[in-house]
CSV table of C-alpha atoms in Angstrom, one decimal:
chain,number,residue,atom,x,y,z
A,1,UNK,CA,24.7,3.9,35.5
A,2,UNK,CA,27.9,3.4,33.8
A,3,UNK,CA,27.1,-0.4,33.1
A,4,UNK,CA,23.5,0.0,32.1
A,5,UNK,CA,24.8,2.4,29.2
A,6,UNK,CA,27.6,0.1,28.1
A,7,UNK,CA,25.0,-2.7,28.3
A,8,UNK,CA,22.6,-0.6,25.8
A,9,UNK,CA,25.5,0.0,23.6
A,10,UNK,CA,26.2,-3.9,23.0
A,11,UNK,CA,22.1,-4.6,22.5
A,12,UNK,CA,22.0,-1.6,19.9
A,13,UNK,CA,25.5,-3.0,18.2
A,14,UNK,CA,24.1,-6.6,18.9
A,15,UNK,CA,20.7,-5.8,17.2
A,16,UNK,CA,22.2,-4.5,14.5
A,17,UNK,CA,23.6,-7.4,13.9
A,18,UNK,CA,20.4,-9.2,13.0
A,19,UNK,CA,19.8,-10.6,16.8
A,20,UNK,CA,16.1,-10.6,16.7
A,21,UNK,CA,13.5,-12.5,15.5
A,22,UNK,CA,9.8,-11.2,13.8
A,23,UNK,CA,6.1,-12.3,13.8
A,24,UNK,CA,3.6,-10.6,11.8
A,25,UNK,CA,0.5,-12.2,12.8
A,26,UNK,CA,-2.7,-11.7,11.4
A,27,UNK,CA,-5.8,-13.1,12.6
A,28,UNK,CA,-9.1,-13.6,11.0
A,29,UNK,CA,-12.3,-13.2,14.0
A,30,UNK,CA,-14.8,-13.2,11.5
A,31,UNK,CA,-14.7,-12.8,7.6
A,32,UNK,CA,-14.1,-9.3,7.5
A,33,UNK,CA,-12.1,-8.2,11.0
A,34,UNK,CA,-10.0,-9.7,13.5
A,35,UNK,CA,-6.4,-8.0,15.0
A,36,UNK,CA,-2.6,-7.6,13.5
A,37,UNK,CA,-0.1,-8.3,15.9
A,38,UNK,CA,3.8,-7.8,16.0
A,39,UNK,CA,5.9,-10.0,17.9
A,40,UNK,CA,9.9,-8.9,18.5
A,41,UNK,CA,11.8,-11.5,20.4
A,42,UNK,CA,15.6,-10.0,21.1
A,43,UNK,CA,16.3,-13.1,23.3
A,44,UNK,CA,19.5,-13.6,21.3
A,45,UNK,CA,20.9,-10.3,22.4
A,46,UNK,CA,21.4,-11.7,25.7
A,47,UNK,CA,22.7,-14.7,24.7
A,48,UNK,CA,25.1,-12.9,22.6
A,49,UNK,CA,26.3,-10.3,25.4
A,50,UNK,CA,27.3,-13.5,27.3
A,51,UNK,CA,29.3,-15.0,25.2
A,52,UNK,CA,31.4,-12.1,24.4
A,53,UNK,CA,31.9,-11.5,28.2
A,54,UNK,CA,28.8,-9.1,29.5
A,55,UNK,CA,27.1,-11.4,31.9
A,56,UNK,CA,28.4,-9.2,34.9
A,57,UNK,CA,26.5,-6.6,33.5
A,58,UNK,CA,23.3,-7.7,33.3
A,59,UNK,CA,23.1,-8.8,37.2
A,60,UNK,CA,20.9,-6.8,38.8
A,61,UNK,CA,18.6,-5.9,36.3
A,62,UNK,CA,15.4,-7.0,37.5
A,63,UNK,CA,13.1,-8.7,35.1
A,64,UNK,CA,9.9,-7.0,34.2
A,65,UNK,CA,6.6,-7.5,32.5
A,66,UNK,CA,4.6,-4.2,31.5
A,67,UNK,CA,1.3,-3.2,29.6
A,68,UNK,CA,0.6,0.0,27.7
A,69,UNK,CA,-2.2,0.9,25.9
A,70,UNK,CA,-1.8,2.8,22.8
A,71,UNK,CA,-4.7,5.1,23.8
A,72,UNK,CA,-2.8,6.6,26.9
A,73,UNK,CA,0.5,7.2,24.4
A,74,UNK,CA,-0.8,8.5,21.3
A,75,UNK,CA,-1.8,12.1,22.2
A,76,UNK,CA,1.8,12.7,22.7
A,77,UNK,CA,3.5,10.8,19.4
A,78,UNK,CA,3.4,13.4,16.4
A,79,UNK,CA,4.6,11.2,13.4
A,80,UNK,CA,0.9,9.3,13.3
A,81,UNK,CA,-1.9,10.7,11.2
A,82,UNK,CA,-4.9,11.4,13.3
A,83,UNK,CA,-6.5,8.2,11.2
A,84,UNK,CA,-3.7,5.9,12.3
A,85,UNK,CA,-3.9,6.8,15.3
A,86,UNK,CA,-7.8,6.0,15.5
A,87,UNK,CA,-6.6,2.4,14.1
A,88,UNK,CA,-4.6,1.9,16.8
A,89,UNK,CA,-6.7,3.3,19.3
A,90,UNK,CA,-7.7,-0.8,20.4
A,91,UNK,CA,-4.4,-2.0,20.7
A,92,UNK,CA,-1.9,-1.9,23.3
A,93,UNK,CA,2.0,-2.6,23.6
A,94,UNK,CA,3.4,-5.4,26.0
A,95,UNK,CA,7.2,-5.8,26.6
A,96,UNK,CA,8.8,-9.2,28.7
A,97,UNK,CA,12.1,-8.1,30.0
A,98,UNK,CA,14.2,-11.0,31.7
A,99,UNK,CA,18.0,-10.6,31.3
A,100,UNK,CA,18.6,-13.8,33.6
A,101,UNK,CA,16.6,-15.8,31.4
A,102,UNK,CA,17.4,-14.4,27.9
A,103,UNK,CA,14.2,-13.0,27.1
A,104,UNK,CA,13.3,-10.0,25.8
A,105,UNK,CA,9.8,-9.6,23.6
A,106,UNK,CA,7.7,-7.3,22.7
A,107,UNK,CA,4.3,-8.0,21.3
A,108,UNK,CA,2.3,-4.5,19.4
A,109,UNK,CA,-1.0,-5.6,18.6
A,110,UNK,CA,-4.7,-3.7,17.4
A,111,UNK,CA,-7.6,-4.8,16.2
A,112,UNK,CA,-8.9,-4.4,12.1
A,113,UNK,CA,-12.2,-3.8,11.9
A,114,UNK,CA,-12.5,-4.3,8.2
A,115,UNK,CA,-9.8,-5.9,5.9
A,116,UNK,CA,-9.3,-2.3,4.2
A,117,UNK,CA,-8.5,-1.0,7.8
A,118,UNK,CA,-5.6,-3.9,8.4
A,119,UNK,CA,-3.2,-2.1,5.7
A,120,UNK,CA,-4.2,1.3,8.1
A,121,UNK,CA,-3.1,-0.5,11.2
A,122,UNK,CA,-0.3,-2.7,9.8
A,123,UNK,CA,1.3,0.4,8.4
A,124,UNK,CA,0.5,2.4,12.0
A,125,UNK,CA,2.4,0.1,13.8
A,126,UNK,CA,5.2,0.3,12.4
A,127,UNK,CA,5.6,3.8,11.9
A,128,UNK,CA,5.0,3.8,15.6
A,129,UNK,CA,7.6,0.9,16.4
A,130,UNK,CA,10.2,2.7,14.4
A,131,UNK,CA,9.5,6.3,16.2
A,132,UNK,CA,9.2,4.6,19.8
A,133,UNK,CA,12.0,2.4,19.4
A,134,UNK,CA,14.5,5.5,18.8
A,135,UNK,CA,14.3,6.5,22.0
A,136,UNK,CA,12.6,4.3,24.7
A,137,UNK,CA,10.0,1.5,24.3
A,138,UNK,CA,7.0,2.3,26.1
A,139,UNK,CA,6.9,0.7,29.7
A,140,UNK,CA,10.8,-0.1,29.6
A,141,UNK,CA,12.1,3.2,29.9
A,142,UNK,CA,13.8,2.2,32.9
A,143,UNK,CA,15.5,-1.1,31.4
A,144,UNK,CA,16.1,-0.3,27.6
A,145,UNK,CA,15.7,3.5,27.2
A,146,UNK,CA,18.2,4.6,24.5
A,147,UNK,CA,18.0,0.8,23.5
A,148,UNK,CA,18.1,-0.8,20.0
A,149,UNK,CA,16.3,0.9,16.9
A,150,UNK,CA,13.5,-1.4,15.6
A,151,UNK,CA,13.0,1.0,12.9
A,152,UNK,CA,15.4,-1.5,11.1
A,153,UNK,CA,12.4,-4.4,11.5
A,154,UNK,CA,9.8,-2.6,8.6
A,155,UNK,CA,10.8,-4.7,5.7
A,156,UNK,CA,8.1,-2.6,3.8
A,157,UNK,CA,9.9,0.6,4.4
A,158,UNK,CA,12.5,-0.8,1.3
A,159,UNK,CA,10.2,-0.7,-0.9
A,160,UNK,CA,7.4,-3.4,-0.7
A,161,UNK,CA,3.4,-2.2,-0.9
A,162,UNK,CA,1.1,-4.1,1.8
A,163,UNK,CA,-2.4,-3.8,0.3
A,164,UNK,CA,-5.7,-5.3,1.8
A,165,UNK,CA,-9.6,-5.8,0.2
A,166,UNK,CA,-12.1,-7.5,0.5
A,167,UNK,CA,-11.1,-11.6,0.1
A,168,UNK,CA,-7.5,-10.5,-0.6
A,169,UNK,CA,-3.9,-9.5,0.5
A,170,UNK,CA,-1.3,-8.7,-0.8
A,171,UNK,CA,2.6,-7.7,-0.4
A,172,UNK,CA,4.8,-6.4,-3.7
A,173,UNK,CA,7.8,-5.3,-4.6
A,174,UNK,CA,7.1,-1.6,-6.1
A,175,UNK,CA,10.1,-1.2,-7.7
A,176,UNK,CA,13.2,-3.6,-7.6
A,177,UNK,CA,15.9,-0.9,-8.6
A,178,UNK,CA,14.7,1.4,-6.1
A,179,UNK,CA,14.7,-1.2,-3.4
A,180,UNK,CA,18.4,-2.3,-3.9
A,181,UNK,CA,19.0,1.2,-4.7
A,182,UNK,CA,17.7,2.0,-0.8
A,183,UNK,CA,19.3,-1.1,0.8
A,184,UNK,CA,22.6,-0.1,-0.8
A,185,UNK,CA,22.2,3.5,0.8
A,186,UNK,CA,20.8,2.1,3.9
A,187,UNK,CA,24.2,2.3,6.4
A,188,UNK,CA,22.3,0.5,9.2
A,189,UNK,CA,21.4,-2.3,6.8
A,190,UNK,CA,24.5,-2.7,5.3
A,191,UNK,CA,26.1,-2.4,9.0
A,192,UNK,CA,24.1,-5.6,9.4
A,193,UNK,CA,25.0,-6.7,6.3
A,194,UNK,CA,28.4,-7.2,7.1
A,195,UNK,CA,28.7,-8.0,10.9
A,196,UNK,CA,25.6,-10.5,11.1
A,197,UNK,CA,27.7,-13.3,8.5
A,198,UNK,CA,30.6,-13.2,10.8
A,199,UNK,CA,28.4,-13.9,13.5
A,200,UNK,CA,26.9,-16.8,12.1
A,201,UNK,CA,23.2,-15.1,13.0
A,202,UNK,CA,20.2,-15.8,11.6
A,203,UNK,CA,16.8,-13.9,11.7
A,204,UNK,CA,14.1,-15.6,11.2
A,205,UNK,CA,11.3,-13.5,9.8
A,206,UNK,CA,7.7,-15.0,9.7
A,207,UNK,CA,4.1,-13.9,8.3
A,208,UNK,CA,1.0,-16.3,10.0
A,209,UNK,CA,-2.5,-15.6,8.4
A,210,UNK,CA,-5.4,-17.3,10.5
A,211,UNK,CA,-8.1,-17.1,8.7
A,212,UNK,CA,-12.0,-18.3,9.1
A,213,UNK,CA,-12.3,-20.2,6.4
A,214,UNK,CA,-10.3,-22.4,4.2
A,215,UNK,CA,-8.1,-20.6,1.6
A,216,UNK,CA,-9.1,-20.5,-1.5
A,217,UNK,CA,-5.6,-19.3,-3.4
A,218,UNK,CA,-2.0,-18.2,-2.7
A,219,UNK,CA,1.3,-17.3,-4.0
A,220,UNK,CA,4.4,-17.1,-1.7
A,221,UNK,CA,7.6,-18.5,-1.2
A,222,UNK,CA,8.8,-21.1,1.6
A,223,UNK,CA,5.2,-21.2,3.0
A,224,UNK,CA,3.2,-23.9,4.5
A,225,UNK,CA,-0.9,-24.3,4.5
A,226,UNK,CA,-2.5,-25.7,7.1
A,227,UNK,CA,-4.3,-28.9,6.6
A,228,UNK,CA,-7.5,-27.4,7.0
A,229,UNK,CA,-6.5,-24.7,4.8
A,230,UNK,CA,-7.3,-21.7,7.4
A,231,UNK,CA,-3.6,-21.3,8.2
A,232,UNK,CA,-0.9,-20.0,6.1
A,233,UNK,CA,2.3,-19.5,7.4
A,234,UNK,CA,5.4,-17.7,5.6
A,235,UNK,CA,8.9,-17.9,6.4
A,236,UNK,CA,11.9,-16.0,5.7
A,237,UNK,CA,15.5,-14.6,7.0
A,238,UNK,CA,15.4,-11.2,7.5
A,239,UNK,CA,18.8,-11.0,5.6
A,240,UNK,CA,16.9,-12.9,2.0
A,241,UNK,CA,16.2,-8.8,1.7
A,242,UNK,CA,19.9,-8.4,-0.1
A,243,UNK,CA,19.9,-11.5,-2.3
A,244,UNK,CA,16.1,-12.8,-2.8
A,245,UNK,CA,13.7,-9.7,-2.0
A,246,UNK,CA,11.1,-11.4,-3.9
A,247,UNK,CA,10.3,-14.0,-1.4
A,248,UNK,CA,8.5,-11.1,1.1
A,249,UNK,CA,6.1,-10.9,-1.9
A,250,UNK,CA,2.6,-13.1,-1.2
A,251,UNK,CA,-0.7,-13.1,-2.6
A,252,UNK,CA,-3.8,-14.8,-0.3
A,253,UNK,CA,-7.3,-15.3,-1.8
A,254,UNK,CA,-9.4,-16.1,1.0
């Protein structure tokens, strides 16, 4: 018992530390609906732990693979508005948990079934990730309860609006003073502010838009179109948040 809670205390410390890498993935099944998924790979926590001398720790922690749906855990979560909680009624949470291998992913994913509904679900899940992930991650309560607080993951909580219509989506800044302003407050962020350069970590943080048909317009930094123009793909470090904020801003005309 006494090593499983030192080894959650380095993973919080190590995630704090910007060991973690995001996916937002968004993908088009017809013009108008298709499903949002979230992908969290912690692999480098391991990899971390080992090199400052846990790797004792983690033998005998069996790897596991495990599959909730959001339908048999949302009676019980009380943050959720009864509407988000219809929006994520679909979707379902799955967690890869291999200590050995240093992998550790989670994947939160629900279906859209409109584009005005993908700013309902988007925003759902992450209330739901950031609730969750302060105590115990559904179907790892046994591994990782007590484990690292992906609240830290919603960029958007800082101060960025997610909006979605009809041919368009879109992710601003709503007000630049007030987002410093809350990442200067923020004493997990500037925890990680401070202990991730030292580390030499980086976070990769990356937006992929599938879409049916080609796109028609877009404005976003370091991002890549597809050659047939039906995949956009935006990349960023999770740490640009304290000196380039602007680059989690897009626009997509599709």
């Amino acid at each position: 018992m006494k090593n499983k809670i030192s080894i959650l205390c380095l993973i919080s410390c190590l995630f704090m530390a910007g060991c973690f890498e995001v996916e937002e993935q968004t993908t088009f099944k017809t013009a108008d609906s298709g499903n949002f998924t979230l992908l969290v790979d912690m692999g480098k926590l391991f990899a971390q732990l080992k090199k400052f001398g846990g790797a004792e720790q983690l033998e005998g922690i069996d790897a596991k693979d495990s599959l909730v749906y959001f339908k048999d855990i949302l009676e019980k979560d009380t943050v959720l508005t009864a509407a988000e909680k219809n929006a994520l009624n679909g979707g379902h949470i799955r967690m890869h948990f291999n200590a050995g291998d240093d992998e550790m992913k989670a994947e939160f994913s629900a279906p859209f079934k409109t584009v005005s509904d993908l700013a309902i679900v988007r925003t759902a899940l992450f209330k739901l990730i950031a609730n969750t992930g302060k105590t115990s991650l559904p179907g790892m309560q046994n591994e990782v309860s007590g484990g690292p607080d992906l609240s830290i993951i919603d960029v958007n909580s800082y101060g960025f609006a997610f909006t979605a219509s009809k041919g368009n989506i879109a992710n601003v800044i709503t007000d630049s003073v007030s987002l410093k302003e809350k990442i200067d407050n923020d004493s997990m962020m500037q925890q990680v502010k401070m202990i991730a350069p030292l580390m030499g970590i980086s976070s990769p943080y990356k937006r992929v838009f599938n879409f049916t048909t080609p796109v028609k317009g877009f404005k976003a930094e370091n991002s890549k179109l597809s050659a047939d123009k039906k995949t956009l793909t935006i990349t960023n470090d999770f740490f640009d948040l304290f000196e380039n904020p602007k680059s989690f801003e897009y626009y997509v005309n599709f």
